[in-house]
Short mmCIF file of C-alpha atoms in Angstrom, two decimals:
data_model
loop_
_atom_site.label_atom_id
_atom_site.label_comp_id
_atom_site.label_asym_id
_atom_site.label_seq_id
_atom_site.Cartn_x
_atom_site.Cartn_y
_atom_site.Cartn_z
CA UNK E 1 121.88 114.25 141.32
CA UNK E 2 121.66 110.93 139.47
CA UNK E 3 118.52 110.88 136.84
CA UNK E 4 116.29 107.79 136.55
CA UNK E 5 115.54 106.58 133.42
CA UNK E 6 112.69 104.28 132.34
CA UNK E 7 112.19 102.09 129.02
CA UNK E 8 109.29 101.85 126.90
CA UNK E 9 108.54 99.67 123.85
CA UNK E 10 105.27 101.31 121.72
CA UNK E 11 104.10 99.60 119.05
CA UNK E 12 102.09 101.77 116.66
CA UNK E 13 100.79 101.53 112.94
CA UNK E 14 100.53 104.68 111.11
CA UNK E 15 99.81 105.53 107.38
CA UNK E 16 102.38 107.09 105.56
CA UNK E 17 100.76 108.67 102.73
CA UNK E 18 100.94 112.24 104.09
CA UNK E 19 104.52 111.90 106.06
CA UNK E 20 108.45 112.79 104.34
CA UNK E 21 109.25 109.39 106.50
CA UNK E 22 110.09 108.24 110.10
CA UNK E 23 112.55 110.92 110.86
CA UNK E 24 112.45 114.27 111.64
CA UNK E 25 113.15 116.72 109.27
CA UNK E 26 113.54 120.58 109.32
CA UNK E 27 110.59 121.70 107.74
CA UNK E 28 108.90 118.45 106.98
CA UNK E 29 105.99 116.34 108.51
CA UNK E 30 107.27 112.77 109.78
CA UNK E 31 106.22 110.33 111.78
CA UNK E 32 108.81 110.58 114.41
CA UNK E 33 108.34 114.64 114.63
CA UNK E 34 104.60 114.19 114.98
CA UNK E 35 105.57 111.70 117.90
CA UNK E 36 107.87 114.17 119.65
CA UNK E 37 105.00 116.93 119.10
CA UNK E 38 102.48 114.90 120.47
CA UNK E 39 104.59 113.26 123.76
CA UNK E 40 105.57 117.17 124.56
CA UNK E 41 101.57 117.95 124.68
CA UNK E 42 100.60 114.94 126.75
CA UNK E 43 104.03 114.87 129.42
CA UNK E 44 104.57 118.84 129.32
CA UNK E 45 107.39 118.68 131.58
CA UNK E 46 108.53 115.30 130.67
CA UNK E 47 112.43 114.77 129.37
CA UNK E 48 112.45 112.24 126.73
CA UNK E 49 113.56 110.86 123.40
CA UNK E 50 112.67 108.34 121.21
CA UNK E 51 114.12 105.94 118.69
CA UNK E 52 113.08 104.04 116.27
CA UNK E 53 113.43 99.86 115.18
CA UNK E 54 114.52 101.55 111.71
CA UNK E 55 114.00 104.23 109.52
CA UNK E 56 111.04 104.13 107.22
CA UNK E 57 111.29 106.33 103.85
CA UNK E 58 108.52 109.06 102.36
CA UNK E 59 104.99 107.47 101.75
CA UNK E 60 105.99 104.09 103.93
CA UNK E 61 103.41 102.86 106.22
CA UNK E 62 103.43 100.71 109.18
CA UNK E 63 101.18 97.77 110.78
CA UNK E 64 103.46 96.97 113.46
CA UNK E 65 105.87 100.34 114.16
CA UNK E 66 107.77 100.17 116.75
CA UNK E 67 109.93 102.69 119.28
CA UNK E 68 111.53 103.05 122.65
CA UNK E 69 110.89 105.63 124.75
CA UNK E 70 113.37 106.86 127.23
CA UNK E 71 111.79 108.66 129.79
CA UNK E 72 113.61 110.57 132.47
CA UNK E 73 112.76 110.96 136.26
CA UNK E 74 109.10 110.53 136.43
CA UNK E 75 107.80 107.40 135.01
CA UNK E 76 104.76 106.85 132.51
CA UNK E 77 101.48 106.83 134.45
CA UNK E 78 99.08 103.47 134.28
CA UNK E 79 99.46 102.27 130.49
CA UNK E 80 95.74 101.57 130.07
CA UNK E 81 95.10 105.32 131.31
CA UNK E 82 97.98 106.85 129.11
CA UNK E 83 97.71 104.69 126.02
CA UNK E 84 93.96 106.40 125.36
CA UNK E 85 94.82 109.96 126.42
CA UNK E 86 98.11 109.52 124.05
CA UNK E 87 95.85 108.20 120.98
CA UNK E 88 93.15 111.06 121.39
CA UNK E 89 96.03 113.08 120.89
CA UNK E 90 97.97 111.71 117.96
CA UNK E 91 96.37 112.20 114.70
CA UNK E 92 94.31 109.88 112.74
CA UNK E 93 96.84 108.70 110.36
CA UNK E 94 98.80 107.46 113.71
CA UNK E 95 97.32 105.20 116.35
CA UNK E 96 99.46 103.57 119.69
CA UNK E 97 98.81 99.72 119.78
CA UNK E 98 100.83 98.31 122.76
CA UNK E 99 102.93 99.76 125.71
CA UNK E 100 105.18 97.97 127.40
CA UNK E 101 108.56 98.78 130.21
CA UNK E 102 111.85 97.20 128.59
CA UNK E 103 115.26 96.78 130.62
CA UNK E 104 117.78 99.55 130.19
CA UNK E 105 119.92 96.51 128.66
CA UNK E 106 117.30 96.04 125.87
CA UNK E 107 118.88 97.52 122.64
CA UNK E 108 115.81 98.41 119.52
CA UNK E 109 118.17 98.16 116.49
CA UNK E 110 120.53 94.93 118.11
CA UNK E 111 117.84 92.85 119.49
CA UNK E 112 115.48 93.28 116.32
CA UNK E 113 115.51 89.75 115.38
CA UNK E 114 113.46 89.68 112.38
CA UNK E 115 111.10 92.26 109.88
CA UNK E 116 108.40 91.55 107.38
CA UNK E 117 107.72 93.65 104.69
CA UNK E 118 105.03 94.19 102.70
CA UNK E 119 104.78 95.63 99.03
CA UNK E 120 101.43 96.29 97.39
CA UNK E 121 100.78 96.45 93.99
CA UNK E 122 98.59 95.91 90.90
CA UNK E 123 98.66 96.16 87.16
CA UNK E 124 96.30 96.26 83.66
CA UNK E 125 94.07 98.96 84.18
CA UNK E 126 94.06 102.53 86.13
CA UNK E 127 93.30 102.40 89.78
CA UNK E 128 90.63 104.17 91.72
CA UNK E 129 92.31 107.21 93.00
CA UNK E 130 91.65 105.83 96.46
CA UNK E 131 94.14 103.09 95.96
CA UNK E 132 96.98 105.70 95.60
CA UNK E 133 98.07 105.75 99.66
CA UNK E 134 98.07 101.43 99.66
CA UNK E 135 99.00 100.13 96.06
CA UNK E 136 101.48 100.56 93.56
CA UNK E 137 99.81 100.74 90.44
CA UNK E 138 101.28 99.20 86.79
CA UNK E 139 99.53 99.81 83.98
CA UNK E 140 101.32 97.78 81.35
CA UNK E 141 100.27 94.10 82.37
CA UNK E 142 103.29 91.94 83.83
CA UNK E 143 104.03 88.24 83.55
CA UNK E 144 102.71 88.18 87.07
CA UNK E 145 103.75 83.96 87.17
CA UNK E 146 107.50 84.74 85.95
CA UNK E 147 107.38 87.15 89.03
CA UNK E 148 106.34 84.96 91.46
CA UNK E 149 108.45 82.29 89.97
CA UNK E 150 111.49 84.21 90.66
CA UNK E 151 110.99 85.97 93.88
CA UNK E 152 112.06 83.56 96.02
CA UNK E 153 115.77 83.61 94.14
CA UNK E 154 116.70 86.96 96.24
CA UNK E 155 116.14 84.33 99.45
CA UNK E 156 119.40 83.62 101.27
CA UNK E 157 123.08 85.67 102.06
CA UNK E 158 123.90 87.84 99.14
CA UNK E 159 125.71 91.37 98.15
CA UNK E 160 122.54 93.14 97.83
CA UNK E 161 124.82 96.37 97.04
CA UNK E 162 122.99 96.60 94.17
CA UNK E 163 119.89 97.09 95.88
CA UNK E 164 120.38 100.46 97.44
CA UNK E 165 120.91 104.06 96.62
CA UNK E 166 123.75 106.29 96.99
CA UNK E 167 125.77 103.30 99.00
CA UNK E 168 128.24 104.49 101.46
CA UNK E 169 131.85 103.39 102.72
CA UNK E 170 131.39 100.60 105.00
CA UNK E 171 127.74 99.88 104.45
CA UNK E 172 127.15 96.62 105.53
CA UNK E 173 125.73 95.02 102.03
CA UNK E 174 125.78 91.49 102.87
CA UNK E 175 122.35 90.55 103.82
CA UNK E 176 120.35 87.62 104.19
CA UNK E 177 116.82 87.45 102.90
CA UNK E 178 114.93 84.41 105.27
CA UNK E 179 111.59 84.63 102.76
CA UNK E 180 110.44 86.37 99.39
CA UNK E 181 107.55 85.65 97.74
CA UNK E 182 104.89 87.07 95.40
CA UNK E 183 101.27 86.37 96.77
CA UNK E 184 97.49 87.43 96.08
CA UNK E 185 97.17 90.39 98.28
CA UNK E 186 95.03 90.18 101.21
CA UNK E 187 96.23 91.93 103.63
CA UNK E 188 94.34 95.33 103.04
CA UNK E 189 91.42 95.79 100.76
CA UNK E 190 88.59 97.84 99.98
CA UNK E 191 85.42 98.14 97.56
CA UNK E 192 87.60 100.06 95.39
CA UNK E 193 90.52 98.10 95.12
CA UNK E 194 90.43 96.60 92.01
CA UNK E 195 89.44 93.08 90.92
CA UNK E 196 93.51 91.49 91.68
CA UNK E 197 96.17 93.03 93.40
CA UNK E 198 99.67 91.17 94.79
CA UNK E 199 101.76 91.87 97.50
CA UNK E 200 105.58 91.04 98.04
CA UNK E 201 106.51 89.88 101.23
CA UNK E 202 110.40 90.24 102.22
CA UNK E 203 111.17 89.14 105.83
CA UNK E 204 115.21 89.60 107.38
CA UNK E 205 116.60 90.67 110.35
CA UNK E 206 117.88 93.85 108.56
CA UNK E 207 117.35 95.83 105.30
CA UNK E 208 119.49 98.91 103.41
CA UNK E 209 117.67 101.72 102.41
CA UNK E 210 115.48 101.30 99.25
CA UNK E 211 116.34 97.35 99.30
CA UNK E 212 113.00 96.43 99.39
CA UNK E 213 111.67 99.19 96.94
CA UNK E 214 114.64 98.32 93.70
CA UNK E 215 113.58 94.62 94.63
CA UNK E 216 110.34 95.36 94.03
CA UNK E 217 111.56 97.56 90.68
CA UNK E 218 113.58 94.63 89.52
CA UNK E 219 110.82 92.62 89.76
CA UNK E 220 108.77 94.64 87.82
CA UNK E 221 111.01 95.14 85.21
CA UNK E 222 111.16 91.32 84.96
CA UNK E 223 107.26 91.13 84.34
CA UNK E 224 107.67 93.73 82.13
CA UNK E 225 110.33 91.93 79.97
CA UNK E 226 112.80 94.55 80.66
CA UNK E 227 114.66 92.50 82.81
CA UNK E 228 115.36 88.86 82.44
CA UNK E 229 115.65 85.82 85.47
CA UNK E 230 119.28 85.48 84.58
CA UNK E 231 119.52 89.29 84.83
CA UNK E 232 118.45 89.23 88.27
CA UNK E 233 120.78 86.48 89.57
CA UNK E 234 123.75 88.47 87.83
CA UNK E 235 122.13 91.64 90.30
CA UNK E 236 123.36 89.41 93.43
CA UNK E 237 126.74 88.42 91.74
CA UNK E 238 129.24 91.21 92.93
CA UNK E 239 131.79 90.18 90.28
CA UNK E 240 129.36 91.16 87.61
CA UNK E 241 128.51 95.14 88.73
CA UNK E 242 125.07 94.99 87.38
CA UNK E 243 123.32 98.35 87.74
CA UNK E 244 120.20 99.04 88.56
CA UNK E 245 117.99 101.84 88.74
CA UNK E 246 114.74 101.48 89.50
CA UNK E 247 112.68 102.16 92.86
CA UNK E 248 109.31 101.62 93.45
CA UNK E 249 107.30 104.57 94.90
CA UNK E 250 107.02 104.18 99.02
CA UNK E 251 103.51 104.39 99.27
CA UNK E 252 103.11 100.62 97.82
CA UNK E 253 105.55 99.95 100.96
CA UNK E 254 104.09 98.60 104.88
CA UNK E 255 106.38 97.38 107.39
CA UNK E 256 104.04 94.49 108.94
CA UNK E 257 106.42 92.91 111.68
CA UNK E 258 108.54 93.39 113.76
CA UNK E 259 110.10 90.56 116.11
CA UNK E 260 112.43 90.54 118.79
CA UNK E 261 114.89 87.92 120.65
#
């Protein structure tokens, strides 16, 4: 007998702080296991699986998540009656935003269109400790105008093979970059943020492991004066085989957007 299958788009925002990433792992908490754990409670005798729009790493949080559901044979019940019942059953760090049916011909990964992320940091004096899940904390002071000065050179179609870790045969490393930018932060705050903090944005239709994190490194080495701006264009020559190293920790990390065609 020929199964029916239904499509779901769920939009959630979660807080990464506490999860080894978006997918599952033996042995470790992620986002996508607590999902799965949670969908078995609430549809007990439901076959399903879920994907993901992309794979976020240990410590990454998201404002605008998103997966598809595939649901066999029975459908979802009224989406203002499940969304709440689903919620009360996630936990806190995880909350369900939107519902919605997709086509069977809708694809998550092809018809992403475009991503915005969002890297928090700060620097010149020790954080709070409550800071630690949100913002990436520098101690040394940076030439925070150089930074911002120089961000937007990563904008546009480049190798960005130098921007990832442990790069794989036939990893697609030309990418294009449609805005990067260094800005006051004010996306999250809290009475014990401190005084100034920043945030990268980085928005694309597609982005390697790490990229955003060893952009984020590179920058700071730049306001560090580790790294120079000429350094930085050389990273996005592929004739020149600059290396670099440095990734900046995941919890500084929040995927803010996604958009579809």
């Amino acid at each position: 007998m020929k199964r029916t299958r239904y499509f779901y788009l769920i939009r959630i925002q979660y807080l990464g702080f506490r999860y080894s990433g978006w997918q599952k792992q033996p042995g470790r908490k992620t986002v996508e296991g607590m999902l799965d754990k949670t969908f078995k409670h609430v549809l007990p005798d439901a076959k399903f699986k879920i994907l993901g729009s992309g794979r976020t790493d240990s410590k990454v949080s998201a404002l605008d998540g998103v997966f598809e559901l595939f649901l066999d044979d029975t459908p979802l019940p009224d989406f203002e009656t499940f969304l709440p019942i689903f919620n009360r059953n996630l936990p806190p760090d995880i909350r369900a935003l939107d519902i919605k049916s997709v086509s069977k011909d809708f694809n998550i990964i092809k018809n992403s269109k475009s991503k915005e992320y969002v890297y928090l940091f700060s620097y010149g004096e020790k954080n709070h400790p409550f800071c630690a899940p949100f913002l990436y904390n520098v101690i040394e002071n940076l030439n925070i105008s150089l930074m911002k000065e120089v961000a937007p050179h990563f904008v546009g179609t480049h190798d960005f093979s130098t921007y990832t870790a442990r790069l794989k045969p036939n990893t697609q490393v030309i990418r294009t970059v449609d805005y990067c930018e260094i800005l006051e932060n004010d996306l999250i705050y809290g009475s014990f943020f401190p005084n100034n903090s920043y945030k990268l944005v980085v928005r694309g239709q597609g982005f390697m492991r790490y990229q955003i994190r060893m952009i984020m490194g590179a920058l700071i080495q730049l306001g560090k004066g580790e790294l120079g701006e000429q350094e930085i264009l050389d990273s996005l020559n592929p004739d020149i085989k600059l290396r670099l190293t440095t990734v900046a920790p995941g919890s500084g990390l929040i995927l803010n957007e996604v958009k579809f065609d």
